[in-house]
Amino acid sequence: MVNTGGVFVFIEQTDGVLEDASLEVLGKGREIADRLGVTVTAAVLGEGVGGLAEQVAHRGAHAVLAGDSPLLKDFTAEAYTDVVASMVKTRDPEMLLIGATHNGTALAGMLAIRLGTGLMAHVVDLEIEQGTGMLLGSVPGFGGSIVAVCKCKKGRPQMATVRPGVFTAPAATGQGGAVEPFAVGLKPEDVRCQVIERTVQHGASVSKAQRVVVAGLGCKDDLSLPKKLADVAGSAYGVSRPLADKGMAPKNLVIGSTGSSLNAKLAVVVGVSGAAHFTSGLRNVETVVAINSDPNAEIFKHADYCVVGDARKIVPRMISELEGSGGTGA
Amino acid sequence: MNLIVCLKVTPKIEQIKFDEQKKTIVREGVENEINDADKNALEAALKLRDSQGGKVVVLSMGPPSFEPFLKLAVAMGADDAVLLSDRGFGGADTFATSRVLAAGIEKLKPFDAVFCGEASSDGSTEQVPPSIAGWLGIPHVSYVSEVAVSGDKLRAKREITDGHEVVDVRPPVLASVQLGCNSPRFPDFRRKRWAEKEFKVRVMNMQDLGFAPGDVGLEGSRTEVTGLSRMRSPERKNEFVEGTEEEVARRLVQIVKG
Ligand SMILES: Cc1cc2nc3c(=O)[nH]c(=O)nc-3n(C[C@H](O)[C@H](O)[C@H](O)COP(=O)(O)OP(=O)(O)OC[C@H]3O[C@@H](n4cnc5c(N)ncnc54)[C@H](O)[C@@H]3O)c2cc1C
Ligand SMILES: Nc1ncnc2c1ncn2[C@@H]1O[C@H](COP(=O)(O)O)[C@@H](O)[C@H]1O
């Protein structure tokens, strides 16, 4: 196995918590490296990240570079770009993979320019091209309705950001790669952005729920009905993006290209028009029920059972019907 | 404050069709609009200008057919508009697009902040803004929902996984603005007439920006598309459930109970 020419994975952490998306990418990176007979190097940046680097080493990385500095305590795109770029240059990897979180995306875009290389955004699949061994990324466009298979024709490493949730994070193993401290050459004046405060509430994602009620703008300003329906039907609850943008629901409940993809047996979609950016999140749902007052709503093309009508009349009846029958037994 | 807004004109994506035989996207007859998130970026810049004074310039890379949309942005309140347009810019990936936009921004120096949208509705790579910042060597703050002046710095609220941050950054800075974080103003009727009839969009080409053939566009790109496909949508029954509201509700409950 060779050290250069391998796979390099950026591992994101916030306040000492590793991002799931990063571990998922690490798992995929290891799978690719095994196929090509090369190694995986992971990079962890932050302040006091030695312990985290150890954890990463037990998740399939052959080597973990730990960039430790008070100047890296908070993610800032510029400082992180500086450090990751110098790490990448010492390893000369063939591929560089990053989870497409908000921070990962900001890092990747700047890093690609710094390294003068190509970047495939938000890929939903990664493969190795027969013959060339090049990285092929499936890049979604037009709200996720069309997928382009891309490759990085010029520049190295070949870069990709990976949509969270498409790959599975590997379980921790007893065997671990080596953790190597990386000398961070940042000066305070290199950090031109200061994080003043941060609020994080880890919310459960709706992507794993078996049943989901999803509310859209058609529910107007009253979400109590779809919420109640979710409750009595023993379902999780999700929303279309504009409801979250208006502050009526937390962002982690958004379904669609910039939110979660559902994997439910059943989704009841209430007052959602069915834009491509939304319906791409329904693809893996077994049965879709849609309620919409507009008979021509696009959502009906993505539904098994279509109800043309006023949600404010139908949903309360469903609730009392379910309450009367003692819920779903779930 | 001198503010620049990168504004893309995008097709209405619900009108896009896919040609299964040729494996290409059919754009004929598809209407265009100002990219959704870029209206939020423009509104954020206009608010800042209205409170601090200064100018807002909208900047776009694209064909001459983008001009009416830049005039619409002027009608909404932008002070000036620049279109970077050249056949040689065509076929660009995010590497080459951001390079051209960064070169256009260099021509508009000095500036305090560049605003972009979080994503385009068609490409949605979210990579153009951080890449522009990479070319310019300035800080980038992404998913911004609020911006205010705080001493000699800008203070921005930004979204992160499961939460948000408040950050202070000294200008010049590039901020990408969250889709839906504000309500973009409507164009002013009189200003719209003036923009359509009298306002001239400044146009710059490859030469104006000092690029040689091959620097940008398809050839200057780092990635290539090897194939397109439609994402398979699962077969759906599309059965319309009819009857009185009570009957419909009862049927739906049966379906919910499985
Ligand atoms: C880059 C980008 C990313 C995006 N990502 C996402 C994403 O991840 N998720 C997402 O959801 N959106 C996303 N969007 C936005 C998306 O394009 C749509 O704008 C959004 O999904 C529309 O939400 P909606 O269906 O709730 O609202 P609307 O489009 O306003 O639809 C409301 C619907 O409710 C119906 N209605 C009205 N009254 C009633 C009633 N009384 N009873 C029943 N029905 C009623 C109407 O007929 C209408 O169909 C994105 C957009 C962009 C540009
Ligand atoms: N051709 C362009 N002209 C002007 N701005 C652009 C262009 N392409 C992308 N942008 C900006 O970059 C943002 C993100 O686009 P994207 O990286 O394509 O998702 C958009 O919201 C715009 O602000």
Tab-separated table of N, CA and C in Angstrom, chain A residues 19 77-78 101-103 105-106 108-110 113 116-119 121-122 140-154 161 192-202 211 241 245 251-252 266 277 282-283 285-286 288-289 291 300-308 313 317-318 321-322 325, chain B residues 13 16 18 25 27 95 98 118 121-122 124-127 130-131 133-135 137-140 142-143 153 158-170 178-180 218-219 221-232 234 236-241 245-246 248-253 255-257:
chain	number	residue	atom	x	y	z
A	19	GLU	N	-19.172	14.846	12.974
A	19	GLU	CA	-20.325	14.869	12.069
A	19	GLU	C	-20.579	13.474	11.511
A	77	ALA	N	-14.094	29.133	7.209
A	77	ALA	CA	-13.755	28.558	5.905
A	77	ALA	C	-12.303	28.843	5.520
A	78	GLU	N	-11.876	30.091	5.731
A	78	GLU	CA	-10.533	30.466	5.276
A	78	GLU	C	-9.423	29.743	6.029
A	101	THR	N	-22.026	18.974	4.308
A	101	THR	CA	-22.752	19.754	5.308
A	101	THR	C	-22.563	21.227	4.952
A	102	HIS	N	-23.184	22.111	5.724
A	102	HIS	CA	-22.984	23.544	5.458
A	102	HIS	C	-21.498	23.910	5.509
A	103	ASN	N	-20.813	23.456	6.556
A	103	ASN	CA	-19.399	23.798	6.681
A	103	ASN	C	-18.548	23.071	5.644
A	105	THR	N	-19.338	22.134	2.679
A	105	THR	CA	-19.531	22.756	1.373
A	105	THR	C	-18.716	24.047	1.251
A	106	ALA	N	-18.724	24.828	2.332
A	106	ALA	CA	-17.975	26.088	2.324
A	106	ALA	C	-16.475	25.820	2.206
A	108	ALA	N	-15.032	23.055	0.901
A	108	ALA	CA	-14.691	22.415	-0.372
A	108	ALA	C	-14.561	23.436	-1.506
A	109	GLY	N	-15.478	24.388	-1.564
A	109	GLY	CA	-15.471	25.351	-2.663
A	109	GLY	C	-14.201	26.197	-2.672
A	110	MET	N	-13.777	26.593	-1.485
A	110	MET	CA	-12.578	27.422	-1.390
A	110	MET	C	-11.323	26.578	-1.626
A	113	ILE	N	-10.333	25.781	-5.285
A	113	ILE	CA	-9.626	26.871	-5.974
A	113	ILE	C	-8.174	26.913	-5.503
A	116	GLY	N	-6.466	24.255	-7.118
A	116	GLY	CA	-6.562	24.315	-8.579
A	116	GLY	C	-7.174	23.068	-9.190
A	117	THR	N	-8.178	22.533	-8.520
A	117	THR	CA	-8.681	21.241	-8.975
A	117	THR	C	-10.201	21.193	-9.109
A	118	GLY	N	-10.686	20.103	-9.688
A	118	GLY	CA	-12.110	19.947	-9.956
A	118	GLY	C	-12.870	19.404	-8.754
A	119	LEU	N	-14.129	19.796	-8.665
A	119	LEU	CA	-14.945	19.432	-7.514
A	119	LEU	C	-16.339	19.034	-7.966
A	121	ALA	N	-20.143	18.317	-6.737
A	121	ALA	CA	-20.884	18.790	-5.565
A	121	ALA	C	-22.026	17.868	-5.184
A	122	HIS	N	-22.175	17.621	-3.882
A	122	HIS	CA	-23.333	16.901	-3.328
A	122	HIS	C	-23.575	15.575	-4.014
A	140	PRO	N	-26.515	15.431	-8.514
A	140	PRO	CA	-27.915	15.753	-8.810
A	140	PRO	C	-28.077	17.202	-9.236
A	141	GLY	N	-29.015	17.443	-10.149
A	141	GLY	CA	-29.336	18.805	-10.573
A	141	GLY	C	-30.831	18.949	-10.735
A	142	PHE	N	-31.283	20.151	-11.023
A	142	PHE	CA	-32.707	20.421	-11.231
A	142	PHE	C	-33.542	19.831	-10.104
A	143	GLY	N	-33.163	20.145	-8.890
A	143	GLY	CA	-33.927	19.719	-7.732
A	143	GLY	C	-33.786	18.244	-7.422
A	144	GLY	N	-32.859	17.568	-8.085
A	144	GLY	CA	-32.664	16.139	-7.840
A	144	GLY	C	-33.392	15.282	-8.850
A	145	SER	N	-33.983	15.919	-9.877
A	145	SER	CA	-34.733	15.129	-10.855
A	145	SER	C	-33.824	14.564	-11.935
A	146	ILE	N	-32.645	15.172	-12.101
A	146	ILE	CA	-31.699	14.716	-13.120
A	146	ILE	C	-30.336	14.519	-12.462
A	147	VAL	N	-29.644	13.485	-12.888
A	147	VAL	CA	-28.331	13.215	-12.305
A	147	VAL	C	-27.280	13.209	-13.395
A	148	ALA	N	-26.191	13.932	-13.175
A	148	ALA	CA	-25.078	13.945	-14.123
A	148	ALA	C	-23.941	13.128	-13.536
A	149	VAL	N	-23.419	12.212	-14.325
A	149	VAL	CA	-22.223	11.496	-13.881
A	149	VAL	C	-21.020	12.331	-14.326
A	150	CYS	N	-20.198	12.711	-13.373
A	150	CYS	CA	-19.102	13.642	-13.639
A	150	CYS	C	-17.765	13.032	-13.256
A	151	LYS	N	-16.708	13.602	-13.823
A	151	LYS	CA	-15.375	13.282	-13.324
A	151	LYS	C	-14.489	14.515	-13.397
A	152	CYS	N	-13.381	14.466	-12.669
A	152	CYS	CA	-12.479	15.606	-12.607
A	152	CYS	C	-11.410	15.407	-13.663
A	153	LYS	N	-11.548	16.137	-14.796
A	153	LYS	CA	-10.655	15.888	-15.927
A	153	LYS	C	-9.285	16.530	-15.755
A	154	LYS	N	-9.235	17.646	-14.990
A	154	LYS	CA	-7.955	18.336	-14.807
A	154	LYS	C	-7.740	18.624	-13.333
A	161	THR	N	-17.877	16.498	-2.733
A	161	THR	CA	-18.624	16.571	-1.480
A	161	THR	C	-19.768	15.572	-1.602
A	192	ARG	N	-9.818	35.711	9.884
A	192	ARG	CA	-10.476	37.016	9.760
A	192	ARG	C	-11.942	36.963	10.146
A	193	CYS	N	-12.360	35.808	10.605
A	193	CYS	CA	-13.762	35.611	10.933
A	193	CYS	C	-13.829	35.046	12.346
A	194	GLN	N	-14.606	35.675	13.237
A	194	GLN	CA	-14.703	35.184	14.616
A	194	GLN	C	-16.118	34.708	14.922
A	195	VAL	N	-16.197	33.515	15.498
A	195	VAL	CA	-17.509	33.022	15.905
A	195	VAL	C	-17.814	33.592	17.290
A	196	ILE	N	-18.910	34.338	17.393
A	196	ILE	CA	-19.283	35.000	18.643
A	196	ILE	C	-20.133	34.077	19.503
A	197	GLU	N	-21.064	33.397	18.894
A	197	GLU	CA	-21.879	32.440	19.653
A	197	GLU	C	-22.369	31.327	18.746
A	198	ARG	N	-22.697	30.207	19.371
A	198	ARG	CA	-23.197	29.077	18.590
A	198	ARG	C	-24.299	28.374	19.384
A	199	THR	N	-25.369	28.040	18.710
A	199	THR	CA	-26.450	27.285	19.335
A	199	THR	C	-26.666	26.023	18.515
A	200	VAL	N	-26.602	24.894	19.160
A	200	VAL	CA	-26.847	23.633	18.454
A	200	VAL	C	-27.883	22.842	19.240
A	201	GLN	N	-28.951	22.433	18.562
A	201	GLN	CA	-29.889	21.492	19.194
A	201	GLN	C	-29.942	20.286	18.283
A	202	HIS	N	-29.395	19.177	18.762
A	202	HIS	CA	-29.413	17.992	17.928
A	202	HIS	C	-30.839	17.457	17.866
A	211	ARG	N	-43.433	6.119	9.371
A	211	ARG	CA	-44.607	6.855	8.897
A	211	ARG	C	-44.357	8.320	9.144
A	241	ARG	N	-39.811	23.106	2.817
A	241	ARG	CA	-38.808	24.077	3.246
A	241	ARG	C	-39.346	25.467	3.615
A	245	ASP	N	-38.288	28.003	6.638
A	245	ASP	CA	-37.732	29.332	6.367
A	245	ASP	C	-38.508	30.406	7.118
A	251	LYS	N	-35.304	23.432	11.091
A	251	LYS	CA	-34.737	23.058	9.795
A	251	LYS	C	-34.543	21.556	9.627
A	252	ASN	N	-34.307	20.853	10.740
A	252	ASN	CA	-34.038	19.415	10.596
A	252	ASN	C	-35.293	18.624	10.203
A	266	LEU	N	-44.926	4.916	4.685
A	266	LEU	CA	-46.057	5.758	4.324
A	266	LEU	C	-45.766	7.232	4.634
A	277	HIS	N	-37.562	20.108	-5.975
A	277	HIS	CA	-36.678	20.128	-4.805
A	277	HIS	C	-37.320	19.417	-3.610
A	282	LEU	N	-39.059	12.157	-1.624
A	282	LEU	CA	-40.108	11.135	-1.449
A	282	LEU	C	-39.793	9.835	-2.174
A	283	ARG	N	-38.665	9.855	-2.918
A	283	ARG	CA	-38.394	8.755	-3.843
A	283	ARG	C	-38.407	7.379	-3.186
A	285	VAL	N	-40.120	6.447	-0.538
A	285	VAL	CA	-41.309	6.190	0.278
A	285	VAL	C	-42.151	5.138	-0.433
A	286	GLU	N	-42.614	4.136	0.326
A	286	GLU	CA	-43.389	3.058	-0.281
A	286	GLU	C	-44.747	3.553	-0.776
A	288	VAL	N	-47.373	6.968	-0.912
A	288	VAL	CA	-47.526	8.409	-0.687
A	288	VAL	C	-49.003	8.780	-0.807
A	289	VAL	N	-49.528	9.463	0.211
A	289	VAL	CA	-50.882	10.016	0.169
A	289	VAL	C	-50.724	11.532	0.081
A	291	ILE	N	-52.777	15.320	-0.057
A	291	ILE	CA	-54.021	16.085	0.071
A	291	ILE	C	-53.712	17.503	-0.404
A	300	PHE	N	-49.631	15.299	-7.072
A	300	PHE	CA	-50.429	14.106	-7.360
A	300	PHE	C	-49.707	13.124	-8.284
A	301	LYS	N	-48.772	13.650	-9.098
A	301	LYS	CA	-47.980	12.748	-9.950
A	301	LYS	C	-47.022	11.899	-9.124
A	302	HIS	N	-46.802	12.320	-7.890
A	302	HIS	CA	-45.851	11.612	-7.027
A	302	HIS	C	-46.567	10.888	-5.900
A	303	ALA	N	-47.898	10.700	-6.058
A	303	ALA	CA	-48.681	10.121	-4.965
A	303	ALA	C	-49.398	8.855	-5.419
A	304	ASP	N	-49.584	7.918	-4.493
A	304	ASP	CA	-50.381	6.730	-4.773
A	304	ASP	C	-51.855	7.029	-4.566
A	305	TYR	N	-52.167	7.756	-3.483
A	305	TYR	CA	-53.547	8.115	-3.197
A	305	TYR	C	-53.652	9.634	-3.178
A	306	CYS	N	-54.555	10.153	-4.036
A	306	CYS	CA	-54.646	11.585	-4.231
A	306	CYS	C	-55.996	12.064	-3.730
A	307	VAL	N	-55.984	13.100	-2.909
A	307	VAL	CA	-57.241	13.651	-2.421
A	307	VAL	C	-57.293	15.126	-2.777
A	308	VAL	N	-58.308	15.487	-3.607
A	308	VAL	CA	-58.492	16.888	-3.939
A	308	VAL	C	-59.446	17.455	-2.901
A	313	LYS	N	-60.487	20.604	6.317
A	313	LYS	CA	-61.711	19.826	6.552
A	313	LYS	C	-61.387	18.335	6.664
A	317	ARG	N	-61.181	15.313	10.242
A	317	ARG	CA	-61.983	14.077	10.179
A	317	ARG	C	-61.094	12.849	10.320
A	318	MET	N	-59.917	12.923	9.704
A	318	MET	CA	-58.980	11.793	9.860
A	318	MET	C	-58.590	11.634	11.322
A	321	GLU	N	-61.445	10.146	13.306
A	321	GLU	CA	-61.565	8.742	12.886
A	321	GLU	C	-60.495	7.886	13.582
A	322	LEU	N	-59.256	8.403	13.589
A	322	LEU	CA	-58.156	7.659	14.215
A	322	LEU	C	-58.332	7.593	15.727
A	325	SER	N	-60.905	5.126	16.641
A	325	SER	CA	-60.507	3.732	16.483
A	325	SER	C	-59.289	3.394	17.330
B	13	ILE	N	-37.469	25.349	-13.138
B	13	ILE	CA	-37.057	23.955	-13.283
B	13	ILE	C	-38.218	22.993	-13.491
B	16	ILE	N	-38.595	22.118	-17.141
B	16	ILE	CA	-37.513	21.383	-17.805
B	16	ILE	C	-37.970	19.966	-18.157
B	18	PHE	N	-36.768	16.110	-20.001
B	18	PHE	CA	-35.574	15.320	-20.280
B	18	PHE	C	-35.834	14.453	-21.499
B	25	ILE	N	-31.046	17.554	-21.700
B	25	ILE	CA	-32.070	18.378	-21.074
B	25	ILE	C	-32.673	19.276	-22.141
B	27	ARG	N	-34.358	22.525	-23.064
B	27	ARG	CA	-34.548	23.856	-22.498
B	27	ARG	C	-35.443	24.744	-23.347
B	95	PHE	N	-15.632	25.847	-11.174
B	95	PHE	CA	-14.261	26.378	-11.165
B	95	PHE	C	-14.160	27.564	-12.123
B	98	SER	N	-16.724	30.585	-11.254
B	98	SER	CA	-16.284	31.431	-10.138
B	98	SER	C	-15.076	32.272	-10.548
B	118	GLU	N	-27.597	31.103	-1.627
B	118	GLU	CA	-27.011	29.865	-1.090
B	118	GLU	C	-26.792	28.844	-2.200
B	121	SER	N	-31.109	27.315	-8.397
B	121	SER	CA	-32.173	26.310	-8.373
B	121	SER	C	-31.911	25.207	-9.391
B	122	ASP	N	-31.132	25.472	-10.441
B	122	ASP	CA	-30.858	24.429	-11.437
B	122	ASP	C	-29.628	23.597	-11.069
B	124	SER	N	-27.579	24.037	-8.251
B	124	SER	CA	-27.575	23.825	-6.798
B	124	SER	C	-26.268	23.235	-6.282
B	125	THR	N	-25.139	23.682	-6.818
B	125	THR	CA	-23.884	23.115	-6.316
B	125	THR	C	-23.473	23.766	-4.999
B	126	GLU	N	-23.902	25.005	-4.775
B	126	GLU	CA	-23.487	25.794	-3.610
B	126	GLU	C	-21.977	26.048	-3.628
B	127	GLN	N	-21.332	25.744	-4.748
B	127	GLN	CA	-19.877	25.854	-4.780
B	127	GLN	C	-19.382	27.176	-5.356
B	130	PRO	N	-18.269	29.970	-2.354
B	130	PRO	CA	-16.966	29.778	-1.697
B	130	PRO	C	-15.802	29.790	-2.687
B	131	SER	N	-16.077	29.386	-3.930
B	131	SER	CA	-15.000	29.389	-4.919
B	131	SER	C	-14.628	30.812	-5.320
B	133	ALA	N	-14.830	33.382	-3.365
B	133	ALA	CA	-14.035	33.858	-2.218
B	133	ALA	C	-12.623	33.299	-2.297
B	134	GLY	N	-12.495	32.058	-2.768
B	134	GLY	CA	-11.176	31.449	-2.937
B	134	GLY	C	-10.319	32.226	-3.935
B	135	TRP	N	-10.901	32.596	-5.067
B	135	TRP	CA	-10.160	33.372	-6.065
B	135	TRP	C	-9.776	34.748	-5.513
B	137	GLY	N	-9.444	35.609	-2.376
B	137	GLY	CA	-8.672	35.567	-1.135
B	137	GLY	C	-9.353	36.342	-0.009
B	138	ILE	N	-10.677	36.268	0.060
B	138	ILE	CA	-11.405	36.938	1.148
B	138	ILE	C	-12.220	35.899	1.932
B	139	PRO	N	-12.599	36.238	3.165
B	139	PRO	CA	-13.385	35.279	3.952
B	139	PRO	C	-14.765	35.036	3.337
B	140	HIS	N	-15.286	33.855	3.584
B	140	HIS	CA	-16.619	33.511	3.102
B	140	HIS	C	-17.455	33.056	4.291
B	142	SER	N	-21.205	31.386	4.969
B	142	SER	CA	-22.289	30.788	4.191
B	142	SER	C	-23.582	30.679	4.991
B	143	TYR	N	-24.691	30.446	4.286
B	143	TYR	CA	-26.024	30.276	4.889
B	143	TYR	C	-26.394	31.413	5.820
B	153	LYS	N	-16.858	45.962	11.636
B	153	LYS	CA	-17.068	44.609	11.108
B	153	LYS	C	-18.517	44.406	10.685
B	158	ARG	N	-25.531	32.775	10.772
B	158	ARG	CA	-25.456	31.736	9.745
B	158	ARG	C	-25.940	30.404	10.299
B	159	GLU	N	-26.447	29.584	9.387
B	159	GLU	CA	-26.931	28.275	9.796
B	159	GLU	C	-25.807	27.247	9.703
B	160	ILE	N	-25.796	26.304	10.668
B	160	ILE	CA	-24.890	25.155	10.593
B	160	ILE	C	-25.740	23.905	10.813
B	161	THR	N	-25.140	22.727	10.803
B	161	THR	CA	-25.909	21.513	11.053
B	161	THR	C	-26.615	21.633	12.402
B	162	ASP	N	-27.927	21.486	12.427
B	162	ASP	CA	-28.713	21.507	13.668
B	162	ASP	C	-28.547	22.770	14.503
B	163	GLY	N	-28.260	23.899	13.895
B	163	GLY	CA	-28.157	25.096	14.716
B	163	GLY	C	-27.704	26.312	13.940
B	164	HIS	N	-27.257	27.303	14.688
B	164	HIS	CA	-26.745	28.491	13.995
B	164	HIS	C	-25.618	29.143	14.793
B	165	GLU	N	-24.907	30.043	14.111
B	165	GLU	CA	-23.791	30.764	14.715
B	165	GLU	C	-23.956	32.247	14.422
B	166	VAL	N	-23.350	33.057	15.281
B	166	VAL	CA	-23.200	34.479	14.973
B	166	VAL	C	-21.711	34.717	14.770
B	167	VAL	N	-21.340	35.326	13.645
B	167	VAL	CA	-19.922	35.547	13.373
B	167	VAL	C	-19.665	37.014	13.056
B	168	ASP	N	-18.477	37.476	13.439
B	168	ASP	CA	-18.013	38.823	13.106
B	168	ASP	C	-16.900	38.690	12.090
B	169	VAL	N	-16.943	39.531	11.077
B	169	VAL	CA	-15.910	39.437	10.052
B	169	VAL	C	-15.628	40.831	9.502
B	170	ARG	N	-14.322	41.081	9.295
B	170	ARG	CA	-13.921	42.387	8.785
B	170	ARG	C	-14.025	42.392	7.263
B	178	GLN	N	-29.146	32.755	2.739
B	178	GLN	CA	-30.112	31.659	2.761
B	178	GLN	C	-31.360	31.953	1.951
B	179	LEU	N	-31.742	30.981	1.183
B	179	LEU	CA	-33.022	31.022	0.469
B	179	LEU	C	-34.145	31.236	1.492
B	180	GLY	N	-35.042	32.182	1.207
B	180	GLY	CA	-36.229	32.355	2.055
B	180	GLY	C	-36.011	33.085	3.362
B	218	LEU	N	-15.805	26.057	-21.063
B	218	LEU	CA	-15.682	24.599	-21.068
B	218	LEU	C	-14.230	24.155	-20.898
B	219	GLU	N	-13.349	24.796	-21.671
B	219	GLU	CA	-11.932	24.399	-21.632
B	219	GLU	C	-11.255	24.713	-20.314
B	221	SER	N	-12.636	24.550	-17.499
B	221	SER	CA	-13.295	23.809	-16.422
B	221	SER	C	-12.419	22.653	-15.969
B	222	ARG	N	-12.632	22.223	-14.742
B	222	ARG	CA	-11.850	21.121	-14.186
B	222	ARG	C	-12.636	19.811	-14.165
B	223	THR	N	-13.969	19.924	-14.336
B	223	THR	CA	-14.780	18.707	-14.309
B	223	THR	C	-15.474	18.546	-15.649
B	224	GLU	N	-15.902	17.330	-15.944
B	224	GLU	CA	-16.697	17.125	-17.152
B	224	GLU	C	-17.841	16.173	-16.851
B	225	VAL	N	-18.906	16.360	-17.626
B	225	VAL	CA	-20.076	15.499	-17.468
B	225	VAL	C	-19.940	14.365	-18.469
B	226	THR	N	-19.994	13.109	-17.986
B	226	THR	CA	-19.851	11.986	-18.916
B	226	THR	C	-21.213	11.428	-19.328
B	227	GLY	N	-22.260	11.760	-18.571
B	227	GLY	CA	-23.587	11.276	-18.954
B	227	GLY	C	-24.662	11.864	-18.065
B	228	LEU	N	-25.851	11.970	-18.633
B	228	LEU	CA	-26.982	12.484	-17.862
B	228	LEU	C	-28.050	11.416	-17.798
B	229	SER	N	-28.761	11.361	-16.701
B	229	SER	CA	-29.917	10.476	-16.676
B	229	SER	C	-30.987	11.095	-15.804
B	230	ARG	N	-32.227	10.675	-16.066
B	230	ARG	CA	-33.316	11.129	-15.215
B	230	ARG	C	-33.321	10.247	-13.977
B	231	MET	N	-33.506	10.869	-12.824
B	231	MET	CA	-33.587	10.108	-11.600
B	231	MET	C	-34.896	9.333	-11.667
B	232	ARG	N	-34.830	8.028	-11.581
B	232	ARG	CA	-36.039	7.225	-11.692
B	232	ARG	C	-36.996	7.548	-10.562
B	234	PRO	N	-40.289	6.453	-8.565
B	234	PRO	CA	-40.999	5.180	-8.432
B	234	PRO	C	-42.368	5.264	-9.099
B	236	ARG	N	-46.130	5.262	-9.272
B	236	ARG	CA	-47.152	5.570	-8.275
B	236	ARG	C	-48.521	5.200	-8.820
B	237	LYS	N	-49.443	4.853	-7.904
B	237	LYS	CA	-50.781	4.454	-8.341
B	237	LYS	C	-51.587	5.625	-8.892
B	238	ASN	N	-51.352	6.817	-8.377
B	238	ASN	CA	-52.094	8.023	-8.792
B	238	ASN	C	-53.603	7.809	-8.725
B	239	GLU	N	-54.063	7.121	-7.706
B	239	GLU	CA	-55.510	6.864	-7.564
B	239	GLU	C	-56.183	8.012	-6.820
B	240	PHE	N	-57.204	8.610	-7.450
B	240	PHE	CA	-57.914	9.693	-6.786
B	240	PHE	C	-58.983	9.106	-5.868
B	241	VAL	N	-58.913	9.468	-4.601
B	241	VAL	CA	-59.866	8.971	-3.614
B	241	VAL	C	-61.040	9.935	-3.601
B	245	GLU	N	-66.436	14.045	2.384
B	245	GLU	CA	-65.236	14.223	3.220
B	245	GLU	C	-65.103	13.079	4.229
B	246	GLU	N	-66.239	12.638	4.746
B	246	GLU	CA	-66.213	11.568	5.737
B	246	GLU	C	-65.695	10.257	5.123
B	248	VAL	N	-63.876	9.942	2.426
B	248	VAL	CA	-62.457	10.104	2.068
B	248	VAL	C	-61.593	9.902	3.308
B	249	ALA	N	-61.995	10.569	4.398
B	249	ALA	CA	-61.199	10.472	5.630
B	249	ALA	C	-61.116	9.017	6.101
B	250	ARG	N	-62.241	8.291	6.007
B	250	ARG	CA	-62.265	6.907	6.480
B	250	ARG	C	-61.316	6.037	5.642
B	251	ARG	N	-61.373	6.244	4.332
B	251	ARG	CA	-60.481	5.501	3.424
B	251	ARG	C	-59.008	5.801	3.735
B	252	LEU	N	-58.724	7.098	3.939
B	252	LEU	CA	-57.336	7.475	4.219
B	252	LEU	C	-56.852	6.826	5.518
B	253	VAL	N	-57.742	6.785	6.488
B	253	VAL	CA	-57.341	6.179	7.756
B	253	VAL	C	-57.043	4.693	7.570
B	255	ILE	N	-55.828	3.403	4.878
B	255	ILE	CA	-54.516	3.359	4.217
B	255	ILE	C	-53.410	3.604	5.250
B	256	VAL	N	-53.647	4.594	6.119
B	256	VAL	CA	-52.643	4.917	7.134
B	256	VAL	C	-52.397	3.707	8.036
B	257	LYS	N	-53.476	2.992	8.355
B	257	LYS	CA	-53.321	1.843	9.259
B	257	LYS	C	-52.692	0.638	8.551
